[in-house]
Each structure stands twice: as structure tokens, then as C-alpha cells.
Amino acid sequence: MTISMYQASVPVFVKMLGNLSAILTKAQAYAEAKKIEPRVLLDARLAPDMFSLTRQVQIATDTAKGCGARLAAVDVPKYEDNEASFEELQARLAKTIAFLNTLRPEQIDGSEDRDVTIPTRDQPMRFKGLPYLLGFAQPNLYFHVTTAYAILRHNGLDIGKLDYLGGR
Amino acid sequence: MTISMYQASVPVFVKMLGNLSAILTKAQAYAEAKKIEPRVLLDARLAPDMFSLTRQVQIATDTAKGCGARLAAVDVPKYEDNEASFEELQARLAKTIAFLNTLRPEQIDGSEDRDVTIPTRDQPMRFKGLPYLLGFAQPNLYFHVTTAYAILRHNGLDIGKLDYLGGR
């Protein structure tokens, strides 16, 4: 057994996005049970200049599809970022997971030294595959999943660490 | 170039704990500038039943030292969990980083299949090295660093994603 670029990316992202989906399912049920307007949770944020729950989910999926695609050297799927309901966020998570599951280990393994370029408003960011995965994509993915979790915890949702970590 | 168990653990943890240290330095300066009692930030939490900032830092270091030690098959350093100031949290981060830096790649590489046991109040948790690293230690480390960041953002500290990600 060895550790590979594929193992450290696609299955990790698929699992965490699945956990996030299950957390959002609980959040939607909580909103329904408490008669909370869904937008209250979808727009919630931890500070006025932090992103909302909706945006956290969007960026988590962007990070996962971007990393998977770039390591596999295929086009990054483009989404419109117009989700406005729990159902639409769930659909975004599902299509991201479906895309990640199209990527095969042989496309990603050996990408440690692959050049990765991320367009930004300013200068594009340039990485090699390994530091991109370990120093950018993984910490970003976990950041946005954790922040989504924290927004919902802060708003009273009864979830715990195992919802974040998922089953083994 | 390949990805190894060492690369995916020790340098990642050292970097993230260093970033957390720099964030706490900013938090301490913020408390001083605003004449906020340090305990207000150290005891802050995002929900009544979530851990405080102090505990988030303690668990982040526990996760890092525990994972490094277990993968290297050396004893996990024991700490007393009695930090009550920014200085003491900084000392905890520094000694954790110093411990991680004693671990050599040759102790950790090849630990993908190593048996890892984590004592808990109930049944001990048992893993193989690779799923322990990717499915438990990494997500936990990022969870607690992100939550520490989120607690401080929620309390008005002017930090951004680059403080979390650190320099390249």
C-alpha cells in the first residue's frame, strides 16, 4: 500500500462533500421543524465580511472540482453560482461528486510535478501538483466545509464532529 | 517526486500550526489595542456547546503531535492542558512544532499500513496509517485551526484567508 495523489484528493473530497450534504439535509429539516425561513440559514455568516453558508458550499465544491480537474489535466466544470435553496445546493454537491467520480486514479497519479495554474482577478497562481494539493486545495476544502459547519452550529443546528468527519 | 506519508503529515502540520501561531499573535495585539481582556477571546466560542478558542488550539496541537508520533511509532508527548494565556498557547504551539520537527521522513514513510490505536473514554479507535492520516488526523487538524480562525473573525479580528493558508 502506498499513498498516491489520487488517494489524497478525489476520495477525500467525495467523502467531505458527502458529509457536507448530510449536514445540509439536517439543516433543511431543522429549518422546516422550527419554521425558519431557509434563506435565514443560507445567508447566515459568522462575520459581516465573511461569506454566507451558500457561498461556503459553492467554494467547497469549486475547490474540489478545480483540484480534481487540474490534477487530472481536464477542463474544470463551470457552474453558475446561482443556488438559492437547500435543494439547489444539494444538486451542486451531487454534480460535483459525480464529476469527481469520473476521474480515474491513472489520470491523477503522477501529478506531483504537474504545472497547475489558477486564474484570479490579479496574477494567476502557479503551483506544482503536490504543493497545490497539500498546501492549497486540501486546506481550502476543509476551511469551507468547517466554516459551513460552524455557521450552522452557531445558528443552533444540533450536529457534532462525527457529522463533519463522516463514517469510517 | 512522489507523495509520501511524511510529506502529507509533518510539514503540513508544522505549517498550519505556524499559521495558527501568527493568527494568535494578531489576536493578542488586537486585545491589547482594544483593551479587551485576553480571557474574553481565549474563552470565546461559536455555540454554547462548542469548544473555546483555547480548547481549539489545544486539540489542534493534540491532533498534530498524536498523528506525527503514531505514524512514527514513538510515544505521544503528554501536555497538561492548563494554558490560560496567549503566551502559554504560543508555548504549546512552539513545543508541538519542535516535537514534529524531531520526526524524520524515514520514521513515517511506509506507515500506510501501520496499526494506529487512539485511546478514548469508550472503545479505542483503531485505524491503519493511511486512513488515519487522510480520514481522521488531517480533517481534525483543519477543523480546529479553522474553528479557531472563525472564533476570532466572529469576534472582530481583522484576518483573512491568507492568514489561514500562510505563505507559499
mmCIF file of C-alpha atoms in Angstrom:
data_model
loop_
_atom_site.group_PDB
_atom_site.id
_atom_site.type_symbol
_atom_site.label_atom_id
_atom_site.label_comp_id
_atom_site.label_asym_id
_atom_site.label_seq_id
_atom_site.Cartn_x
_atom_site.Cartn_y
_atom_site.Cartn_z
ATOM 1 C CA MET A 1 0.000 0.000 0.000
ATOM 2 C CA THR A 2 1.237 3.483 -0.789
ATOM 3 C CA ILE A 3 -0.211 6.951 -0.677
ATOM 4 C CA SER A 4 -0.982 8.457 -4.072
ATOM 5 C CA MET A 5 -2.113 11.814 -5.405
ATOM 6 C CA TYR A 6 -5.468 10.238 -6.220
ATOM 7 C CA GLN A 7 -5.993 8.817 -2.739
ATOM 8 C CA ALA A 8 -5.139 12.146 -1.144
ATOM 9 C CA SER A 9 -7.567 14.060 -3.343
ATOM 10 C CA VAL A 10 -10.633 12.548 -5.005
ATOM 11 C CA PRO A 11 -11.852 10.098 -2.346
ATOM 12 C CA VAL A 12 -11.154 12.678 0.377
ATOM 13 C CA PHE A 13 -13.160 15.334 -1.442
ATOM 14 C CA VAL A 14 -16.007 12.962 -2.271
ATOM 15 C CA LYS A 15 -16.266 11.971 1.373
ATOM 16 C CA MET A 16 -16.182 15.515 2.738
ATOM 17 C CA LEU A 17 -18.727 16.792 0.209
ATOM 18 C CA GLY A 18 -20.964 13.867 1.115
ATOM 19 C CA ASN A 19 -20.640 14.783 4.779
ATOM 20 C CA LEU A 20 -21.485 18.393 3.921
ATOM 21 C CA SER A 21 -24.544 17.200 2.002
ATOM 22 C CA ALA A 22 -25.744 15.212 5.030
ATOM 23 C CA ILE A 23 -25.210 18.274 7.243
ATOM 24 C CA LEU A 24 -27.287 20.402 4.860
ATOM 25 C CA THR A 25 -30.029 17.778 4.918
ATOM 26 C CA LYS A 26 -30.145 18.166 8.701
ATOM 27 C CA ALA A 27 -30.114 21.953 8.344
ATOM 28 C CA GLN A 28 -33.078 21.878 5.980
ATOM 29 C CA ALA A 29 -35.034 19.607 8.317
ATOM 30 C CA TYR A 30 -34.178 21.920 11.224
ATOM 31 C CA ALA A 31 -35.436 24.945 9.300
ATOM 32 C CA GLU A 32 -38.675 23.132 8.497
ATOM 33 C CA ALA A 33 -39.198 21.917 12.060
ATOM 34 C CA LYS A 34 -38.522 25.340 13.573
ATOM 35 C CA LYS A 35 -40.320 27.253 10.823
ATOM 36 C CA ILE A 36 -37.128 29.116 9.996
ATOM 37 C CA GLU A 37 -37.119 30.697 6.539
ATOM 38 C CA PRO A 38 -34.434 28.717 4.645
ATOM 39 C CA ARG A 39 -32.786 31.950 3.484
ATOM 40 C CA VAL A 40 -32.010 32.808 7.106
ATOM 41 C CA LEU A 41 -29.642 29.857 7.256
ATOM 42 C CA LEU A 42 -28.475 30.056 3.632
ATOM 43 C CA ASP A 43 -27.486 33.711 4.111
ATOM 44 C CA ALA A 44 -26.029 33.265 7.596
ATOM 45 C CA ARG A 45 -22.418 34.216 8.165
ATOM 46 C CA LEU A 46 -20.077 34.437 11.155
ATOM 47 C CA ALA A 47 -18.900 37.979 10.488
ATOM 48 C CA PRO A 48 -20.254 40.692 8.188
ATOM 49 C CA ASP A 49 -17.263 40.331 5.857
ATOM 50 C CA MET A 50 -17.205 36.555 5.811
ATOM 51 C CA PHE A 51 -19.036 34.521 3.180
ATOM 52 C CA SER A 52 -22.538 33.146 3.745
ATOM 53 C CA LEU A 53 -23.390 29.482 4.115
ATOM 54 C CA THR A 54 -24.389 29.324 0.450
ATOM 55 C CA ARG A 55 -21.054 30.759 -0.659
ATOM 56 C CA GLN A 56 -19.135 28.384 1.635
ATOM 57 C CA VAL A 57 -20.798 25.426 -0.076
ATOM 58 C CA GLN A 58 -20.121 26.914 -3.508
ATOM 59 C CA ILE A 59 -16.436 27.437 -2.749
ATOM 60 C CA ALA A 60 -16.055 23.995 -1.188
ATOM 61 C CA THR A 61 -17.340 22.449 -4.410
ATOM 62 C CA ASP A 62 -15.215 24.808 -6.535
ATOM 63 C CA THR A 63 -12.131 23.750 -4.629
ATOM 64 C CA ALA A 64 -12.896 20.063 -5.047
ATOM 65 C CA LYS A 65 -13.790 20.112 -8.753
ATOM 66 C CA GLY A 66 -10.936 22.512 -9.519
ATOM 67 C CA CYS A 67 -8.358 20.361 -7.803
ATOM 68 C CA GLY A 68 -9.604 17.102 -9.264
ATOM 69 C CA ALA A 69 -9.760 18.539 -12.777
ATOM 70 C CA ARG A 70 -6.408 20.314 -12.638
ATOM 71 C CA LEU A 71 -4.550 17.302 -11.272
ATOM 72 C CA ALA A 72 -6.170 15.143 -13.953
ATOM 73 C CA ALA A 73 -5.456 17.802 -16.609
ATOM 74 C CA VAL A 74 -9.071 18.027 -17.752
ATOM 75 C CA ASP A 75 -11.311 21.089 -18.020
ATOM 76 C CA VAL A 76 -12.746 22.403 -14.784
ATOM 77 C CA PRO A 77 -16.571 22.211 -14.905
ATOM 78 C CA LYS A 78 -18.137 25.674 -14.765
ATOM 79 C CA TYR A 79 -21.134 26.359 -12.550
ATOM 80 C CA GLU A 80 -23.261 29.496 -12.485
ATOM 81 C CA ASP A 81 -23.171 30.145 -8.738
ATOM 82 C CA ASN A 82 -26.874 30.881 -8.627
ATOM 83 C CA GLU A 83 -28.029 28.408 -5.990
ATOM 84 C CA ALA A 84 -30.785 29.882 -3.829
ATOM 85 C CA SER A 85 -32.171 26.912 -1.882
ATOM 86 C CA PHE A 86 -31.061 23.839 0.001
ATOM 87 C CA GLU A 87 -32.219 21.731 -2.938
ATOM 88 C CA GLU A 88 -30.020 23.670 -5.355
ATOM 89 C CA LEU A 89 -27.010 23.405 -3.061
ATOM 90 C CA GLN A 90 -27.634 19.667 -2.812
ATOM 91 C CA ALA A 91 -27.745 19.456 -6.604
ATOM 92 C CA ARG A 92 -24.433 21.302 -6.799
ATOM 93 C CA LEU A 93 -22.855 18.925 -4.305
ATOM 94 C CA ALA A 94 -24.246 15.925 -6.191
ATOM 95 C CA LYS A 95 -22.948 17.049 -9.579
ATOM 96 C CA THR A 96 -19.538 17.815 -8.078
ATOM 97 C CA ILE A 97 -19.355 14.361 -6.530
ATOM 98 C CA ALA A 98 -20.494 12.824 -9.840
ATOM 99 C CA PHE A 99 -17.751 14.732 -11.694
ATOM 100 C CA LEU A 100 -15.077 13.690 -9.181
ATOM 101 C CA ASN A 101 -16.171 10.079 -9.578
ATOM 102 C CA THR A 102 -15.461 10.265 -13.310
ATOM 103 C CA LEU A 103 -11.774 10.888 -12.564
ATOM 104 C CA ARG A 104 -9.646 7.767 -12.580
ATOM 105 C CA PRO A 105 -6.558 7.172 -10.433
ATOM 106 C CA GLU A 106 -4.390 6.825 -13.555
ATOM 107 C CA GLN A 107 -5.303 10.383 -14.596
ATOM 108 C CA ILE A 108 -4.197 11.855 -11.278
ATOM 109 C CA ASP A 109 -1.413 9.617 -10.010
ATOM 110 C CA GLY A 110 1.935 11.036 -11.006
ATOM 111 C CA SER A 111 0.647 14.621 -10.989
ATOM 112 C CA GLU A 112 3.007 15.646 -8.168
ATOM 113 C CA ASP A 113 5.071 17.815 -10.539
ATOM 114 C CA ARG A 114 2.277 18.809 -12.915
ATOM 115 C CA ASP A 115 2.025 22.566 -13.518
ATOM 116 C CA VAL A 116 -1.207 23.942 -12.122
ATOM 117 C CA THR A 117 -2.425 27.445 -12.908
ATOM 118 C CA ILE A 118 -5.372 29.040 -11.158
ATOM 119 C CA PRO A 119 -6.824 32.159 -12.768
ATOM 120 C CA THR A 120 -7.518 35.003 -10.348
ATOM 121 C CA ARG A 121 -8.548 38.624 -10.792
ATOM 122 C CA ASP A 122 -4.863 39.539 -10.493
ATOM 123 C CA GLN A 123 -1.879 37.418 -11.437
ATOM 124 C CA PRO A 124 -2.685 33.731 -11.937
ATOM 125 C CA MET A 125 -1.455 31.475 -9.137
ATOM 126 C CA ARG A 126 1.044 28.848 -10.263
ATOM 127 C CA PHE A 127 1.816 25.649 -8.412
ATOM 128 C CA LYS A 128 3.251 22.213 -8.882
ATOM 129 C CA GLY A 129 0.704 19.454 -8.272
ATOM 130 C CA LEU A 130 1.874 18.300 -4.855
ATOM 131 C CA PRO A 131 2.095 21.696 -3.116
ATOM 132 C CA TYR A 132 -1.169 22.646 -4.816
ATOM 133 C CA LEU A 133 -2.914 19.646 -3.285
ATOM 134 C CA LEU A 134 -1.359 19.746 0.182
ATOM 135 C CA GLY A 135 -0.891 23.493 0.635
ATOM 136 C CA PHE A 136 -3.876 24.947 -1.181
ATOM 137 C CA ALA A 137 -6.680 22.600 -2.225
ATOM 138 C CA GLN A 138 -6.893 20.458 0.932
ATOM 139 C CA PRO A 139 -6.718 23.358 3.423
ATOM 140 C CA ASN A 140 -9.261 25.330 1.379
ATOM 141 C CA LEU A 141 -11.672 22.419 1.114
ATOM 142 C CA TYR A 142 -11.544 21.792 4.836
ATOM 143 C CA PHE A 143 -11.790 25.501 5.578
ATOM 144 C CA HIS A 144 -15.063 25.915 3.731
ATOM 145 C CA VAL A 145 -16.652 22.682 4.955
ATOM 146 C CA THR A 146 -15.706 23.554 8.539
ATOM 147 C CA THR A 147 -16.985 27.107 8.178
ATOM 148 C CA ALA A 148 -20.299 25.843 6.794
ATOM 149 C CA TYR A 149 -20.498 23.523 9.802
ATOM 150 C CA ALA A 150 -19.615 26.385 12.171
ATOM 151 C CA ILE A 151 -22.245 28.707 10.677
ATOM 152 C CA LEU A 152 -24.914 26.064 11.248
ATOM 153 C CA ARG A 153 -23.718 25.214 14.759
ATOM 154 C CA HIS A 154 -23.729 28.917 15.591
ATOM 155 C CA ASN A 155 -27.331 29.035 14.356
ATOM 156 C CA GLY A 156 -28.428 26.239 16.631
ATOM 157 C CA LEU A 157 -28.245 23.143 14.439
ATOM 158 C CA ASP A 158 -27.667 20.023 16.536
ATOM 159 C CA ILE A 159 -24.696 18.434 14.768
ATOM 160 C CA GLY A 160 -21.386 17.189 16.072
ATOM 161 C CA LYS A 161 -17.893 16.315 14.972
ATOM 162 C CA LEU A 162 -18.988 12.950 13.610
ATOM 163 C CA ASP A 163 -21.254 14.721 11.111
ATOM 164 C CA TYR A 164 -18.166 16.533 9.851
ATOM 165 C CA LEU A 165 -15.868 13.505 9.832
ATOM 166 C CA GLY A 166 -18.456 11.099 8.448
ATOM 167 C CA GLY A 167 -18.489 7.347 8.829
ATOM 168 C CA ARG A 168 -15.380 5.211 8.546
ATOM 169 C CA MET B 1 8.872 13.323 -6.963
ATOM 170 C CA THR B 2 6.248 11.326 -5.116
ATOM 171 C CA ILE B 3 3.841 11.940 -2.298
ATOM 172 C CA SER B 4 4.764 10.281 0.978
ATOM 173 C CA MET B 5 3.174 9.806 4.373
ATOM 174 C CA TYR B 6 5.739 12.223 5.803
ATOM 175 C CA GLN B 7 5.013 14.954 3.248
ATOM 176 C CA ALA B 8 1.282 14.655 3.826
ATOM 177 C CA SER B 9 1.638 14.936 7.605
ATOM 178 C CA VAL B 10 4.558 16.617 9.389
ATOM 179 C CA PRO B 11 5.287 19.581 7.072
ATOM 180 C CA VAL B 12 1.559 20.213 6.654
ATOM 181 C CA PHE B 13 1.009 20.233 10.409
ATOM 182 C CA VAL B 14 4.075 22.393 11.073
ATOM 183 C CA LYS B 15 2.865 24.944 8.552
ATOM 184 C CA MET B 16 -0.712 25.083 9.814
ATOM 185 C CA LEU B 17 0.367 25.358 13.462
ATOM 186 C CA GLY B 18 2.730 28.160 12.461
ATOM 187 C CA ASN B 19 -0.140 29.929 10.735
ATOM 188 C CA LEU B 20 -2.272 29.462 13.847
ATOM 189 C CA SER B 21 0.535 30.922 15.947
ATOM 190 C CA ALA B 22 0.680 34.006 13.709
ATOM 191 C CA ILE B 23 -3.103 34.391 13.965
ATOM 192 C CA LEU B 24 -2.896 34.230 17.771
ATOM 193 C CA THR B 25 -0.159 36.874 17.713
ATOM 194 C CA LYS B 26 -2.567 39.153 15.843
ATOM 195 C CA ALA B 27 -5.347 38.267 18.282
ATOM 196 C CA GLN B 28 -3.197 39.199 21.263
ATOM 197 C CA ALA B 29 -2.209 42.531 19.676
ATOM 198 C CA TYR B 30 -5.889 43.179 18.896
ATOM 199 C CA ALA B 31 -6.860 42.508 22.513
ATOM 200 C CA GLU B 32 -4.170 44.885 23.722
ATOM 201 C CA ALA B 33 -5.083 47.627 21.245
ATOM 202 C CA LYS B 34 -8.791 47.402 22.039
ATOM 203 C CA LYS B 35 -8.255 46.845 25.777
ATOM 204 C CA ILE B 36 -10.106 43.542 25.560
ATOM 205 C CA GLU B 37 -9.404 41.203 28.447
ATOM 206 C CA PRO B 38 -7.481 38.295 26.859
ATOM 207 C CA ARG B 39 -9.782 35.768 28.523
ATOM 208 C CA VAL B 40 -12.696 37.162 26.525
ATOM 209 C CA LEU B 41 -11.062 35.900 23.341
ATOM 210 C CA LEU B 42 -9.488 32.801 24.888
ATOM 211 C CA ASP B 43 -12.873 31.686 26.245
ATOM 212 C CA ALA B 44 -14.859 32.689 23.145
ATOM 213 C CA ARG B 45 -16.859 30.028 21.347
ATOM 214 C CA LEU B 46 -19.315 29.926 18.442
ATOM 215 C CA ALA B 47 -22.020 27.997 20.271
ATOM 216 C CA PRO B 48 -22.508 27.242 23.970
ATOM 217 C CA ASP B 49 -21.684 23.579 23.415
ATOM 218 C CA MET B 50 -18.689 24.134 21.154
ATOM 219 C CA PHE B 51 -15.152 24.348 22.491
ATOM 220 C CA SER B 52 -13.491 27.668 23.319
ATOM 221 C CA LEU B 53 -10.600 29.188 21.399
ATOM 222 C CA THR B 54 -8.161 27.819 23.978
ATOM 223 C CA ARG B 55 -9.511 24.294 23.582
ATOM 224 C CA GLN B 56 -9.449 24.543 19.774
ATOM 225 C CA VAL B 57 -5.727 25.330 19.938
ATOM 226 C CA GLN B 58 -5.134 22.515 22.410
ATOM 227 C CA ILE B 59 -6.907 19.977 20.209
ATOM 228 C CA ALA B 60 -5.182 21.197 17.047
ATOM 229 C CA THR B 61 -1.823 20.549 18.711
ATOM 230 C CA ASP B 62 -3.025 17.227 20.133
ATOM 231 C CA THR B 63 -4.063 16.114 16.664
ATOM 232 C CA ALA B 64 -0.727 17.089 15.136
ATOM 233 C CA LYS B 65 1.532 15.587 17.800
ATOM 234 C CA GLY B 66 -0.637 12.488 18.057
ATOM 235 C CA CYS B 67 -0.582 11.832 14.345
ATOM 236 C CA GLY B 68 3.132 12.500 13.947
ATOM 237 C CA ALA B 69 4.018 10.297 16.900
ATOM 238 C CA ARG B 70 1.675 7.443 15.987
ATOM 239 C CA LEU B 71 2.787 7.296 12.376
ATOM 240 C CA ALA B 72 6.427 7.352 13.544
ATOM 241 C CA ALA B 73 5.648 4.746 16.239
ATOM 242 C CA VAL B 74 7.043 6.872 19.070
ATOM 243 C CA ASP B 75 5.374 7.958 22.307
ATOM 244 C CA VAL B 76 2.860 10.796 22.034
ATOM 245 C CA PRO B 77 4.086 13.752 24.136
ATOM 246 C CA LYS B 78 1.690 14.479 27.018
ATOM 247 C CA TYR B 79 0.670 18.045 27.830
ATOM 248 C CA GLU B 80 -1.264 19.217 30.877
ATOM 249 C CA ASP B 81 -3.937 21.264 29.047
ATOM 250 C CA ASN B 82 -3.603 24.120 31.526
ATOM 251 C CA GLU B 83 -2.866 27.028 29.173
ATOM 252 C CA ALA B 84 -4.534 30.218 30.363
ATOM 253 C CA SER B 85 -2.948 32.961 28.253
ATOM 254 C CA PHE B 86 -1.890 33.717 24.715
ATOM 255 C CA GLU B 87 1.732 33.245 25.795
ATOM 256 C CA GLU B 88 1.006 29.771 27.103
ATOM 257 C CA LEU B 89 -0.859 28.792 23.935
ATOM 258 C CA GLN B 90 2.087 30.069 21.904
ATOM 259 C CA ALA B 91 4.427 27.938 24.028
ATOM 260 C CA ARG B 92 2.232 24.906 23.373
ATOM 261 C CA LEU B 93 2.290 25.541 19.641
ATOM 262 C CA ALA B 94 6.063 26.033 19.711
ATOM 263 C CA LYS B 95 6.749 22.803 21.590
ATOM 264 C CA THR B 96 4.435 20.886 19.274
ATOM 265 C CA ILE B 97 6.229 22.248 16.221
ATOM 266 C CA ALA B 98 9.594 21.432 17.843
ATOM 267 C CA PHE B 99 8.437 17.866 18.504
ATOM 268 C CA LEU B 100 7.164 17.418 14.943
ATOM 269 C CA ASN B 101 10.495 18.668 13.639
ATOM 270 C CA THR B 102 12.278 15.855 15.514
ATOM 271 C CA LEU B 103 10.412 13.298 13.372
ATOM 272 C CA ARG B 104 12.338 12.148 10.318
ATOM 273 C CA PRO B 105 10.800 11.091 7.000
ATOM 274 C CA GLU B 106 12.265 7.606 7.362
ATOM 275 C CA GLN B 107 10.299 7.094 10.597
ATOM 276 C CA ILE B 108 6.993 7.938 8.945
ATOM 277 C CA ASP B 109 7.304 6.901 5.322
ATOM 278 C CA GLY B 110 5.904 3.439 4.845
ATOM 279 C CA SER B 111 3.423 3.833 7.695
ATOM 280 C CA GLU B 112 0.417 3.482 5.356
ATOM 281 C CA ASP B 113 -0.469 0.098 6.856
ATOM 282 C CA ARG B 114 0.784 0.699 10.380
ATOM 283 C CA ASP B 115 -1.756 -0.083 13.120
ATOM 284 C CA VAL B 116 -2.803 3.054 14.946
ATOM 285 C CA THR B 117 -4.800 2.964 18.172
ATOM 286 C CA ILE B 118 -6.279 6.043 19.765
ATOM 287 C CA PRO B 119 -7.451 5.705 23.350
ATOM 288 C CA THR B 120 -10.875 7.211 24.061
ATOM 289 C CA ARG B 121 -13.182 7.133 27.040
ATOM 290 C CA ASP B 122 -15.024 4.259 25.370
ATOM 291 C CA GLN B 123 -13.601 1.718 22.951
ATOM 292 C CA PRO B 124 -10.209 2.671 21.491
ATOM 293 C CA MET B 125 -10.330 3.763 17.858
ATOM 294 C CA ARG B 126 -8.274 1.557 15.534
ATOM 295 C CA PHE B 127 -7.000 2.586 12.117
ATOM 296 C CA LYS B 128 -4.393 1.762 9.539
ATOM 297 C CA GLY B 129 -1.940 4.593 8.984
ATOM 298 C CA LEU B 130 -3.251 5.896 5.677
ATOM 299 C CA PRO B 131 -6.950 6.178 6.560
ATOM 300 C CA TYR B 132 -5.905 7.572 9.953
ATOM 301 C CA LEU B 133 -3.962 10.359 8.266
ATOM 302 C CA LEU B 134 -6.400 11.187 5.459
ATOM 303 C CA GLY B 135 -9.711 10.447 7.159
ATOM 304 C CA PHE B 136 -9.071 11.484 10.750
ATOM 305 C CA ALA B 137 -5.921 13.466 11.531
ATOM 306 C CA GLN B 138 -5.956 15.867 8.585
ATOM 307 C CA PRO B 139 -9.674 16.721 8.768
ATOM 308 C CA ASN B 140 -9.436 17.169 12.539
ATOM 309 C CA LEU B 141 -6.370 19.387 12.324
ATOM 310 C CA TYR B 142 -8.020 21.613 9.745
ATOM 311 C CA PHE B 143 -11.280 21.619 11.654
ATOM 312 C CA HIS B 144 -9.729 23.020 14.813
ATOM 313 C CA VAL B 145 -7.473 25.544 13.080
ATOM 314 C CA THR B 146 -10.410 26.795 11.016
ATOM 315 C CA THR B 147 -12.673 26.976 14.052
ATOM 316 C CA ALA B 148 -10.042 28.969 15.965
ATOM 317 C CA TYR B 149 -9.869 31.318 12.970
ATOM 318 C CA ALA B 150 -13.674 31.557 12.804
ATOM 319 C CA ILE B 151 -13.993 32.325 16.538
ATOM 320 C CA LEU B 152 -11.556 35.217 16.147
ATOM 321 C CA ARG B 153 -13.183 36.524 12.945
ATOM 322 C CA HIS B 154 -16.546 36.390 14.683
ATOM 323 C CA ASN B 155 -15.019 38.464 17.478
ATOM 324 C CA GLY B 156 -13.807 41.164 15.123
ATOM 325 C CA LEU B 157 -10.190 40.229 14.434
ATOM 326 C CA ASP B 158 -9.073 41.562 11.052
ATOM 327 C CA ILE B 159 -7.592 38.450 9.445
ATOM 328 C CA GLY B 160 -8.191 36.817 6.089
ATOM 329 C CA LYS B 161 -7.794 33.556 4.251
ATOM 330 C CA LEU B 162 -4.104 34.183 3.647
ATOM 331 C CA ASP B 163 -3.507 34.184 7.406
ATOM 332 C CA TYR B 164 -5.013 30.704 7.465
ATOM 333 C CA LEU B 165 -3.216 29.402 4.389
ATOM 334 C CA GLY B 166 0.125 31.024 5.208
ATOM 335 C CA GLY B 167 2.857 31.916 2.757
ATOM 336 C CA ARG B 168 3.905 29.659 -0.066
#
